[in-house]
Each structure stands twice: as structure tokens, then as C-alpha cells.
mmCIF file of C-alpha atoms and ligand atoms in Angstrom:
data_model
loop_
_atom_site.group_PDB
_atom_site.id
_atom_site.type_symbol
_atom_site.label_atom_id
_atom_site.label_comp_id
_atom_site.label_asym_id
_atom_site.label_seq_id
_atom_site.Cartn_x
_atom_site.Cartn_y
_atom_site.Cartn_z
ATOM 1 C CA UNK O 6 -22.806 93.278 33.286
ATOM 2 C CA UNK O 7 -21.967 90.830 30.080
ATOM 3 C CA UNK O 8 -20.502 87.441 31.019
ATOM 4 C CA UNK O 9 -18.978 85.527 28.531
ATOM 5 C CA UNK O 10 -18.594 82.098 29.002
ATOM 6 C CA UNK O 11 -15.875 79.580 28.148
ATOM 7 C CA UNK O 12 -15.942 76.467 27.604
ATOM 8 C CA UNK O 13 -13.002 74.642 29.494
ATOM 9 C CA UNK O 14 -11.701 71.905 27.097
ATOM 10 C CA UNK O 15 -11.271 69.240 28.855
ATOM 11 C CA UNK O 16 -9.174 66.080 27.258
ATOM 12 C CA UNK O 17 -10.768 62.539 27.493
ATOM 13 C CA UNK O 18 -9.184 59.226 25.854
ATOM 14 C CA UNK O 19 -11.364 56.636 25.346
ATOM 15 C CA UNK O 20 -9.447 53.511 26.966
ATOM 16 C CA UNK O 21 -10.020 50.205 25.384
ATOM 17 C CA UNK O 22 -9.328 46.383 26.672
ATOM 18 C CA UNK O 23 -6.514 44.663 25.984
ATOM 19 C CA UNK O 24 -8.846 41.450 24.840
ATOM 20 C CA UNK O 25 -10.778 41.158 21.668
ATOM 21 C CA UNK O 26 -14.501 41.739 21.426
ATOM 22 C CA UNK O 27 -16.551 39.457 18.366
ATOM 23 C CA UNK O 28 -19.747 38.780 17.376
ATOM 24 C CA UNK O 29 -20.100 36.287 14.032
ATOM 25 C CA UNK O 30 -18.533 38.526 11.052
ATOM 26 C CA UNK O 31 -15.870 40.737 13.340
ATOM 27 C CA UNK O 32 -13.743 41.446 16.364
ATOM 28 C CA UNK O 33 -12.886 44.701 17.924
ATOM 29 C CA UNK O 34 -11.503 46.000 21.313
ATOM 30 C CA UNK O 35 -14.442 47.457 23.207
ATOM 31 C CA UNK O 36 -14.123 51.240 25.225
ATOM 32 C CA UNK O 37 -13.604 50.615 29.245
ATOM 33 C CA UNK O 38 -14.587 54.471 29.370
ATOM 34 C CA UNK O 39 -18.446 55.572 29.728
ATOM 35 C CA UNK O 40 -18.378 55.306 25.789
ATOM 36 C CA UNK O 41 -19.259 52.218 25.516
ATOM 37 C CA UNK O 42 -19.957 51.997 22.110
ATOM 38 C CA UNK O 43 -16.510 53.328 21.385
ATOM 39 C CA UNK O 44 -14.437 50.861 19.155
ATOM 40 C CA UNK O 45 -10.381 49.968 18.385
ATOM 41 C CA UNK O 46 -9.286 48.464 15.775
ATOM 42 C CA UNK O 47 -12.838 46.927 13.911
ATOM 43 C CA UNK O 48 -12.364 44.371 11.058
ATOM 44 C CA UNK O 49 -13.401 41.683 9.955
ATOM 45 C CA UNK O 50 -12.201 37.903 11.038
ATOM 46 C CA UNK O 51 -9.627 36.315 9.240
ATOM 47 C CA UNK O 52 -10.007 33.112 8.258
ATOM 48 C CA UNK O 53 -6.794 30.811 6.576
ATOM 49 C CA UNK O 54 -7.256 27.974 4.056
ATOM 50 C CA UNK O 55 -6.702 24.691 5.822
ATOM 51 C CA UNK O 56 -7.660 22.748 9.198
ATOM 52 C CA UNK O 57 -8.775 24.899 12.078
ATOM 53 C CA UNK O 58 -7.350 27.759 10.591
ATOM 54 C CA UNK O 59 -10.471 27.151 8.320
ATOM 55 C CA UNK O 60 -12.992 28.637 11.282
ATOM 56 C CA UNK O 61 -11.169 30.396 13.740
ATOM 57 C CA UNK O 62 -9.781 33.624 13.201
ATOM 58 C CA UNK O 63 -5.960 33.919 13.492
ATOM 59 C CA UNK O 64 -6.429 37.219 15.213
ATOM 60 C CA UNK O 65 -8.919 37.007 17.824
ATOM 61 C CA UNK O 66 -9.147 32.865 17.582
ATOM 62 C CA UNK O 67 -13.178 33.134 17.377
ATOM 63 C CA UNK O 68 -14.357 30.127 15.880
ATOM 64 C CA UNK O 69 -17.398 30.237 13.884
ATOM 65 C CA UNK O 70 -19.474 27.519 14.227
ATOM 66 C CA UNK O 71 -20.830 27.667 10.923
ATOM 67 C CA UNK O 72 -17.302 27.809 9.295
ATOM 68 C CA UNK O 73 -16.493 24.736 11.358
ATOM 69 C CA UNK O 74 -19.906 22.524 10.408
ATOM 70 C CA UNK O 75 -18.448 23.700 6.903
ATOM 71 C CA UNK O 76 -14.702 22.232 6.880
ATOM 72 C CA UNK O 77 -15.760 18.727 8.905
ATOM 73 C CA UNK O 78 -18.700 18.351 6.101
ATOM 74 C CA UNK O 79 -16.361 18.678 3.311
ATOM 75 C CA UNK O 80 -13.041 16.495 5.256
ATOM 76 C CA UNK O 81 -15.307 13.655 5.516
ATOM 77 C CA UNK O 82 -16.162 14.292 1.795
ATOM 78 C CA UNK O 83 -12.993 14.307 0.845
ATOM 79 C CA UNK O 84 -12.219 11.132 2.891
ATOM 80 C CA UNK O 85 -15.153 9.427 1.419
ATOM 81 C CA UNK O 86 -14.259 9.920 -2.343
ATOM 82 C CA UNK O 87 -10.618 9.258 -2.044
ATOM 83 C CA UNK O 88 -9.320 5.994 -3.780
ATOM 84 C CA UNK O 89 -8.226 2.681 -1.862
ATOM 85 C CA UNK O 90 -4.754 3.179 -1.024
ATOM 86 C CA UNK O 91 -2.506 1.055 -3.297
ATOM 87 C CA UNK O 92 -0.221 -1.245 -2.513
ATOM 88 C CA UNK O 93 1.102 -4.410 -2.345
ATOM 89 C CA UNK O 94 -0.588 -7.314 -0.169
ATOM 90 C CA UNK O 95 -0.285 -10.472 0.739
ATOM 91 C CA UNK O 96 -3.845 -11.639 -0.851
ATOM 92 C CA UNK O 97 -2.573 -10.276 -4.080
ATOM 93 C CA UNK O 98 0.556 -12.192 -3.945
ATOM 94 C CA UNK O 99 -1.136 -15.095 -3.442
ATOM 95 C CA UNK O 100 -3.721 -14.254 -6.739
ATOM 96 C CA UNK O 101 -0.230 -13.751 -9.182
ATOM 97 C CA UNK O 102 1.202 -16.757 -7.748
ATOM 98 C CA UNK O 103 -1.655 -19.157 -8.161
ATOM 99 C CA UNK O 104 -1.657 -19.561 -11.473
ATOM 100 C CA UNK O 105 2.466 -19.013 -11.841
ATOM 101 C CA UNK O 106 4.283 -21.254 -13.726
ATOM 102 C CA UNK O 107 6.937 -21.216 -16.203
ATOM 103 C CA UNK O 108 7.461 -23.873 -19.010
ATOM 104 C CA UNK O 109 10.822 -24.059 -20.003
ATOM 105 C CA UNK O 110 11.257 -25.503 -23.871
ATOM 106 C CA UNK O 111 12.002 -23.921 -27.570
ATOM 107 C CA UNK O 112 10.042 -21.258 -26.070
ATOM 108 C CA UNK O 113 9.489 -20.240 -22.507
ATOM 109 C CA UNK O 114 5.662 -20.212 -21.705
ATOM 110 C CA UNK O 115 4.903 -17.875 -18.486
ATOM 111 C CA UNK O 116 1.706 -17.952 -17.315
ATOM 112 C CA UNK O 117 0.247 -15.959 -13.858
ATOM 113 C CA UNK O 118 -3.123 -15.731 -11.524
ATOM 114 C CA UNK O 119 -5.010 -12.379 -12.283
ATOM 115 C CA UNK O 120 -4.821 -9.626 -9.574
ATOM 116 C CA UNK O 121 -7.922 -7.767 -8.858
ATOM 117 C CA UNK O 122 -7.149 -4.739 -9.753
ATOM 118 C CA UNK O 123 -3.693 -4.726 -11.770
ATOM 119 C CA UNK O 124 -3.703 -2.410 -14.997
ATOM 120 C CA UNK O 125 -0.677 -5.020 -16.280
ATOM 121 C CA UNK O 126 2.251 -7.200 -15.546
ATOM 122 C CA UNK O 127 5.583 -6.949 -16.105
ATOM 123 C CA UNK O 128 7.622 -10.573 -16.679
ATOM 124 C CA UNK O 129 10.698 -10.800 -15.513
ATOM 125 C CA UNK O 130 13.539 -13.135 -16.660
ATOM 126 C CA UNK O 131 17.406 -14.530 -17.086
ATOM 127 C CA UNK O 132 19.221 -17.687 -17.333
ATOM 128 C CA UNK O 133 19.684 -19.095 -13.477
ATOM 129 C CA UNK O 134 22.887 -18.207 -12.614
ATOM 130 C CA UNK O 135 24.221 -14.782 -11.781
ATOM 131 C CA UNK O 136 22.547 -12.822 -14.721
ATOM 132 C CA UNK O 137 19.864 -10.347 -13.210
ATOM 133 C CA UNK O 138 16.411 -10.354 -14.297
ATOM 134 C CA UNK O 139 15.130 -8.335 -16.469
ATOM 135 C CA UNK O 140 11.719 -7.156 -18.098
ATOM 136 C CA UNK O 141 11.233 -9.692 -20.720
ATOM 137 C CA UNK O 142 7.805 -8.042 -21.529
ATOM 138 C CA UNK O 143 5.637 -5.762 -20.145
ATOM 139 C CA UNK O 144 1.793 -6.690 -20.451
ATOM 140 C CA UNK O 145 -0.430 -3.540 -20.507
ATOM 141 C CA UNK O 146 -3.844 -5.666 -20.266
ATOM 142 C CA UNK O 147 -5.400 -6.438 -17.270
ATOM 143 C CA UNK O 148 -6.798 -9.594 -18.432
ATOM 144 C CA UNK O 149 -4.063 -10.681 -20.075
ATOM 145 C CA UNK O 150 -2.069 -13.297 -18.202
ATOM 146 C CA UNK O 151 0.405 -15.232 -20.198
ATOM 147 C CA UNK O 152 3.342 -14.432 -22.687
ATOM 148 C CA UNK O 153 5.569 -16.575 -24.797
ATOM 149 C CA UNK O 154 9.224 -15.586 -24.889
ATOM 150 C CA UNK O 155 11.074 -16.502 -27.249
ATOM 151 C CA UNK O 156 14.473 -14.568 -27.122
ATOM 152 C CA UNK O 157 16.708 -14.209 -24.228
ATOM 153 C CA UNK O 158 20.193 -12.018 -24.374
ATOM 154 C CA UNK O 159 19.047 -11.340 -28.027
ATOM 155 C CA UNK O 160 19.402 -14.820 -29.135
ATOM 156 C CA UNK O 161 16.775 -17.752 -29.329
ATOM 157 C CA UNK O 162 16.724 -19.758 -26.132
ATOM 158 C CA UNK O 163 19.488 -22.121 -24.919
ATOM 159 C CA UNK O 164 17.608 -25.079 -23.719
ATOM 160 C CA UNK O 165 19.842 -26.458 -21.740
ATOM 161 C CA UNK O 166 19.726 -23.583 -19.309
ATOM 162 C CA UNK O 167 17.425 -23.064 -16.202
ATOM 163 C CA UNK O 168 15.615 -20.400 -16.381
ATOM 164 C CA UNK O 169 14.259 -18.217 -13.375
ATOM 165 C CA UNK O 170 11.354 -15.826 -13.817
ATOM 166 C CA UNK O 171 9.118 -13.897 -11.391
ATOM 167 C CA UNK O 172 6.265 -11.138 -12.226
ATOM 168 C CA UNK O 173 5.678 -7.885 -11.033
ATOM 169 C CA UNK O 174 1.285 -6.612 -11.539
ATOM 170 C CA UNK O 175 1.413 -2.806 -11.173
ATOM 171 C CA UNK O 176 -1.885 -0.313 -10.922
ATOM 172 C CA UNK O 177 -1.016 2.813 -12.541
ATOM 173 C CA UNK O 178 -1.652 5.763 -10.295
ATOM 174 C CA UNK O 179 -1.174 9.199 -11.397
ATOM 175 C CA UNK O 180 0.682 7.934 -14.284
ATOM 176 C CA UNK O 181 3.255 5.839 -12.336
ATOM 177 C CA UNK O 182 3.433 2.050 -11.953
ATOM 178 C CA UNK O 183 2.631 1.180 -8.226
ATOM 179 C CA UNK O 184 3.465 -2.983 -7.484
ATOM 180 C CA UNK O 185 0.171 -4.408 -6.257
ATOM 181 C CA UNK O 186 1.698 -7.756 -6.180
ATOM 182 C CA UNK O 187 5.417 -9.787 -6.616
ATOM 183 C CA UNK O 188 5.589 -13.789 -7.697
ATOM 184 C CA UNK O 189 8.067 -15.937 -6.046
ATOM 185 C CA UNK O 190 10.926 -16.532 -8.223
ATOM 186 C CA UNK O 191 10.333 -19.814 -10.252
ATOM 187 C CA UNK O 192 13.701 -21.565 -11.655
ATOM 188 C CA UNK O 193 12.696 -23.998 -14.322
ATOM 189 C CA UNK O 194 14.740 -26.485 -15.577
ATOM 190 C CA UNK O 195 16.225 -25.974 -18.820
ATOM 191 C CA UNK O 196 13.916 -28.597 -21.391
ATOM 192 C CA UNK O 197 17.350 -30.012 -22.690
ATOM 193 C CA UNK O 198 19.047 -29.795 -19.245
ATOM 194 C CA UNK O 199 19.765 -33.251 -18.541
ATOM 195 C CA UNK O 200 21.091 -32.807 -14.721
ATOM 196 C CA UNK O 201 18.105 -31.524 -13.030
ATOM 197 C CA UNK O 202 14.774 -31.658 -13.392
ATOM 198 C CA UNK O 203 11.367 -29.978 -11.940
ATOM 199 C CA UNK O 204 8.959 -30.624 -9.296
ATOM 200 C CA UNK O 205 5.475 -32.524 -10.390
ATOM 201 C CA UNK O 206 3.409 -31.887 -7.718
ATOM 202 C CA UNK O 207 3.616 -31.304 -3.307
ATOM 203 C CA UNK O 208 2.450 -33.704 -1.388
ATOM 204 C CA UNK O 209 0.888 -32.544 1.784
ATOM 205 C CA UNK O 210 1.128 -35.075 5.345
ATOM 206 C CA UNK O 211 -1.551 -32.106 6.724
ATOM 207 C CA UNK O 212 -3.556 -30.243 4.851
ATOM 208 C CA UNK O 213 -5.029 -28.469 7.211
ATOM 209 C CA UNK O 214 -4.344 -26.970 11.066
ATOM 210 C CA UNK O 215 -6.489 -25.700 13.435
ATOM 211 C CA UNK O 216 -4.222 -23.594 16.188
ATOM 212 C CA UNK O 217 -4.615 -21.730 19.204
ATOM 213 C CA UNK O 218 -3.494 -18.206 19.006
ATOM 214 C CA UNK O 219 0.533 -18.357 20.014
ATOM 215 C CA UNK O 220 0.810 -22.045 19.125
ATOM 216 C CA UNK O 221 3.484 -23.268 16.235
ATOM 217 C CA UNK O 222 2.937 -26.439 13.613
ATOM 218 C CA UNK O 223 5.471 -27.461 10.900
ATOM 219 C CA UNK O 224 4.436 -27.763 7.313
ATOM 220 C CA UNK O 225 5.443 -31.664 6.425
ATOM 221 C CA UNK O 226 6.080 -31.487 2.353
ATOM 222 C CA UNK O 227 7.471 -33.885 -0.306
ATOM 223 C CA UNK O 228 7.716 -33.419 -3.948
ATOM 224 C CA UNK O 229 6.958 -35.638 -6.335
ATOM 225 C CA UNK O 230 9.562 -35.159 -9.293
ATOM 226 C CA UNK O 231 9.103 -34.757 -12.893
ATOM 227 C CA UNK O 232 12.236 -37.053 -13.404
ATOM 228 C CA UNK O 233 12.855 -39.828 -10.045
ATOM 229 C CA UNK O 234 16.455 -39.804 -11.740
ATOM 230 C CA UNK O 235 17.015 -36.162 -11.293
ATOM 231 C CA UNK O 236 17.763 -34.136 -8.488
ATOM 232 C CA UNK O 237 15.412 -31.239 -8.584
ATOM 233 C CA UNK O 238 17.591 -27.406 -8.724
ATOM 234 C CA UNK O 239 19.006 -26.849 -5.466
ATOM 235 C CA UNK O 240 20.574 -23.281 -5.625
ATOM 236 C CA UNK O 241 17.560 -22.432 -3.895
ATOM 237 C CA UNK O 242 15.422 -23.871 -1.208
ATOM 238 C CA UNK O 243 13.615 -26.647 -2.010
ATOM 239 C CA UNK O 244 10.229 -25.284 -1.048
ATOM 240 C CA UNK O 245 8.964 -21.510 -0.402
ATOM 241 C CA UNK O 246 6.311 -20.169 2.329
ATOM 242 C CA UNK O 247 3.807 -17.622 2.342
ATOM 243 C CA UNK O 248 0.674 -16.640 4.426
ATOM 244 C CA UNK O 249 -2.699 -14.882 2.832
ATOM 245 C CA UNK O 250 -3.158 -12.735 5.864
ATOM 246 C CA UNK O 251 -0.434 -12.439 8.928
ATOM 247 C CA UNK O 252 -2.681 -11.210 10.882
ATOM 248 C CA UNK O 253 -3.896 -14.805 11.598
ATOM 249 C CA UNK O 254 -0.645 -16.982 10.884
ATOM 250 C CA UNK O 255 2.815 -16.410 9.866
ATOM 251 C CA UNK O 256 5.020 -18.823 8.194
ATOM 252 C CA UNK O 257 9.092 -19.221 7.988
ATOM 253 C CA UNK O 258 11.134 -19.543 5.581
ATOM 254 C CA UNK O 259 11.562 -23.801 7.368
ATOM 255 C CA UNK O 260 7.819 -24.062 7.241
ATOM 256 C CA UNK O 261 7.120 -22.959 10.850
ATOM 257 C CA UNK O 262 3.441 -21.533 11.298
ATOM 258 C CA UNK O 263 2.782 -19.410 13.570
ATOM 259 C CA UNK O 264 -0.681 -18.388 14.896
ATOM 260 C CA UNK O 265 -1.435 -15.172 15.336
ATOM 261 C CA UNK O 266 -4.939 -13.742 15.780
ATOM 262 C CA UNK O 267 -8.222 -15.186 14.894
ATOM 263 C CA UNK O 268 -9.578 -15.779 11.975
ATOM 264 C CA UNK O 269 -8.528 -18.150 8.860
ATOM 265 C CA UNK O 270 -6.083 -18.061 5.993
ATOM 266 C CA UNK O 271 -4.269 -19.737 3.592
ATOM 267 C CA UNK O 272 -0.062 -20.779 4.223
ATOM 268 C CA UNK O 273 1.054 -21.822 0.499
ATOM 269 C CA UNK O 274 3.866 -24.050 -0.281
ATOM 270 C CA UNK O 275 5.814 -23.272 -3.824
ATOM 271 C CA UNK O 276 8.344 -25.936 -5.147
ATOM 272 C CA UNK O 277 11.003 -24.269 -6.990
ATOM 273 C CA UNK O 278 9.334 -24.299 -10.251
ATOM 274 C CA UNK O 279 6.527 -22.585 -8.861
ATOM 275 C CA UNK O 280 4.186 -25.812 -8.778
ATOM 276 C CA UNK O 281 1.708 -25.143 -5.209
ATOM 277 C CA UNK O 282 0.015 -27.024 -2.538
ATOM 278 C CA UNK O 283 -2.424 -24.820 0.109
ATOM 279 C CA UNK O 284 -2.437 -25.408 3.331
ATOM 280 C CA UNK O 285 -5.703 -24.089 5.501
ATOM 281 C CA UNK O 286 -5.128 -22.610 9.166
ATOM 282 C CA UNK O 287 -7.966 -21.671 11.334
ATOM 283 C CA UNK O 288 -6.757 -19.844 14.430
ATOM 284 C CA UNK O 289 -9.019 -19.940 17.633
HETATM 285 ZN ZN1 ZN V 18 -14.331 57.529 26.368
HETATM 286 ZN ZN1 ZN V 19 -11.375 37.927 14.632
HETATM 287 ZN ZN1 ZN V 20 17.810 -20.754 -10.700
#
């Protein structure tokens, strides 16, 4: 007799893992069934645009190795090639101040110490007193470092005024003015001021210290005056402190140093007209 056959129909789903499967270029969920080469959900990796996210695939987190050797090569580029940070320091307030005076007369004469760097200056000025200072000039030279005022509130100068002055040296960075450096104020007595008068020089007892780390010394200073007669201006301290690097010694605003770490620096000592004495610390 004829047989027919039928073929029973039997229903199979492939079952997958729950974890992702990945070689180098995709991930995938693999078959748990006897089809083994049955595959969910294949695509390729996908990669984002900054730090890890760079190499390892937000979906399956493979990270490729390559990608990776990629991203650190061209960080440390990028590290390399980027520009000194700019700011202000310590060594470049010293620089401006070294050469910082101001000469008081018909005319007031401001001169300043170059900083390394500096794309110009701005100067800084007002009769002593409670007028605020303001940009007298602004120097856009680097290597020019004095000016010559000769007006003040619009008028010519009053000479029997102080005057005080400080200057700011800027770098421009991405077309703004970043301070690499302040002065010290200077207040200069007035050339036709016949009450005060200005400092001639410091004189030093020590000129230099050699500390251990923690231990303290006083700067002893004197001033020889332009005028004996004349006190010297006293709305502000008679002499001003700064260190080159704090890292090795500190200084108060009384002249207290302070050693700090090892190493050497200089602790300067402005008069009120700016005139300077340098004191050497080497801490052990
Ligand atoms: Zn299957
Ligand atoms: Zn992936
Ligand atoms: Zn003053």
C-alpha cells in the first residue's frame, strides 16, 4: 500500500546568553542551543570621542588594545605641545621690581626690570592719598621698560604731591591679558614736597643667612635718606618683604624669615620708594 509521509514540524528557538560575545571589530550574543554559530544582535563596537570611552565599547565594554595604544599616544602629544601655564610668580615679581623706581619731578619717570616673557606693561598711577590708581599707560613692547608721564587728572603734574605707582606685565593668551607679574607700590615724594623725602639706599646688618629648615632670622634694615632733615612717607611701612621662591623661605610683612625647604633664594627688602637691598638665604 502507498504511505505518505509527514513531516512533523517541530518548533526550535535558538537560545542565546545573556553576556556579550567580541572579537576586535564586533560583539554579539552567541546561541547556547546546538547552533552554535547562531547569532543575536551582531554590530559593530561603539566607540565615543574622549578618555576611555575612546577604546572600549559602551555596549559590550571591550577594549581594543589598539584603540587604547592610540588615545595614550596622542594624550601625551597633546600634553607635550601644550604651552607653560601662565601665571603670576614670585621670580617674576622679583624681575619687574628690580629695576622699579619712580622719579618724581616736572615729569614722573617710571622705570621697571624686564619679565621673561611679558608681551607689555601696564603703569599704574595717582597722587598718594585716597585717589585709586589708574592705567597711566599701557606699554605694548616687551622690551620696552620705561615711560615718562607727564599728565595726571588731566592736568600737568603737581609737584608737591607724592606720587604712588606700581606695574602690572601681562602675557596675552588667547587674546586676553594674563598678569605674569605685580610691582610693589612705590610712593615717591613729590620733587617740590618739602615735608618728606625718599629713601637713598638700605643698609643691610646681614646680608646673607644660612638656616636650617624650620628655623626663623630677622631682616636688620636702615635707610639712608635722601634728605637727614626729612622724615621719609610713613602712610605705609617703612620697608616691604618678598621671597624669590617660598618653597625655601618665607618672609613677613616685620621681616621674619622663615625657612622652609632646601634649596636657596633671594628675600628682598623695598624702601617705600621702591629703592632695594637682597638678602641671600640658603636653607639646609
Ligand atoms: Zn538553536
Ligand atoms: Zn561592543
Ligand atoms: Zn603714598
Amino acid at each position: 500500500a502507498d504511505t505518505t509521509l509527514y513531516a512533523k514540524w517541530v518548533e526550535h528557538r535558538h537560545t542565546f546568553k545573556d553576556e556579550w560575545s567580541s572579537n576586535d571589530t564586533s560583539h554579539w550574543h552567541a546561541a547556547t542551543c546546538e547552533h552554535t554559530t547562531e547569532k543575536k544582535d551582531e554590530a559593530a563596537h561603539v566607540y565615543g570621542t574622549a578618555g576611555a570611552e575612546r577604546y572600549t565599547c559602551s555596549v559590550c565594554k571591550y577594549v581594543s588594545e589598539t584603540r587604547k595604544r592610540e588615545a595614550e599616544a596622542a594624550d601625551k602629544k597633546n600634553t607635550e605641545s601644550k604651552p607653560v601655564k601662565v601665571k603670576r610668580t614670585e621670580a617674576n615679581d622679583a624681575a619687574l621690581n628690580s629695576k622699579f623706581n619712580v622719579k618724581a619731578g616736572k615729569t614722573v619717570k617710571v622705570t621697571w626690570g624686564k619679565v621673561k616673557d611679558a608681551d607689555g606693561y601696564d603703569v599704574y598711577m595717582a597722587y598718594c592719598g585716597k585717589d585709586k590708581e589708574k592705567v597711566v599707560k599701557s606699554v605694548k613692547a616687551a622690551d620696552s621698560l620705561s615711560v615718562e608721564i607727564s599728565k595726571l587728572k588731566k592736568k600737568g603734574i603737581n609737584q608737591k604731591e607724592n606720587i604712588k605707582c606700581h606695574v602690572l606685565a601681562y602675557k596675552m593668551v588667547d587674546g586676553k591679558k594674563v598678569t605674569v607679574a605685580k610691582s610693589i607700590t612705590i610712593h615717591a615724594a613729590g620733587k617740590k614736597n618739602k615735608s618728606v623725602t625718599d629713601a637713598k639706599s638700605i643698609k643691610l646688618k646681614k646680608t646673607s643667612y644660612v638656616l636650617a629648615k624650620g628655623k626663623k632670622a630677622v631682616v636688620k634694615a636702615s635707610i639712608v635718606k635722601k634728605n637727614k632733615k626729612r622724615p621719609i612717607i610713613n602712610h605705609i611701612s617703612e620697608f616691604r618683604y618678598a621671597t624669590s621662591d617660598s618653597k625655601v623661605a618665607v618672609v613677613s610683612k616685620n621681616g621674619k624669615i622663615t625657612a622652609k625647604g632646601k634649596g636657596s633664594c633671594s628675600i628682598y627688602v623695598y624702601a617705600t620708594n621702591g629703592c632695594a637691598q637682597k638678602i641671600k638665604v640658603v636653607v639646609k
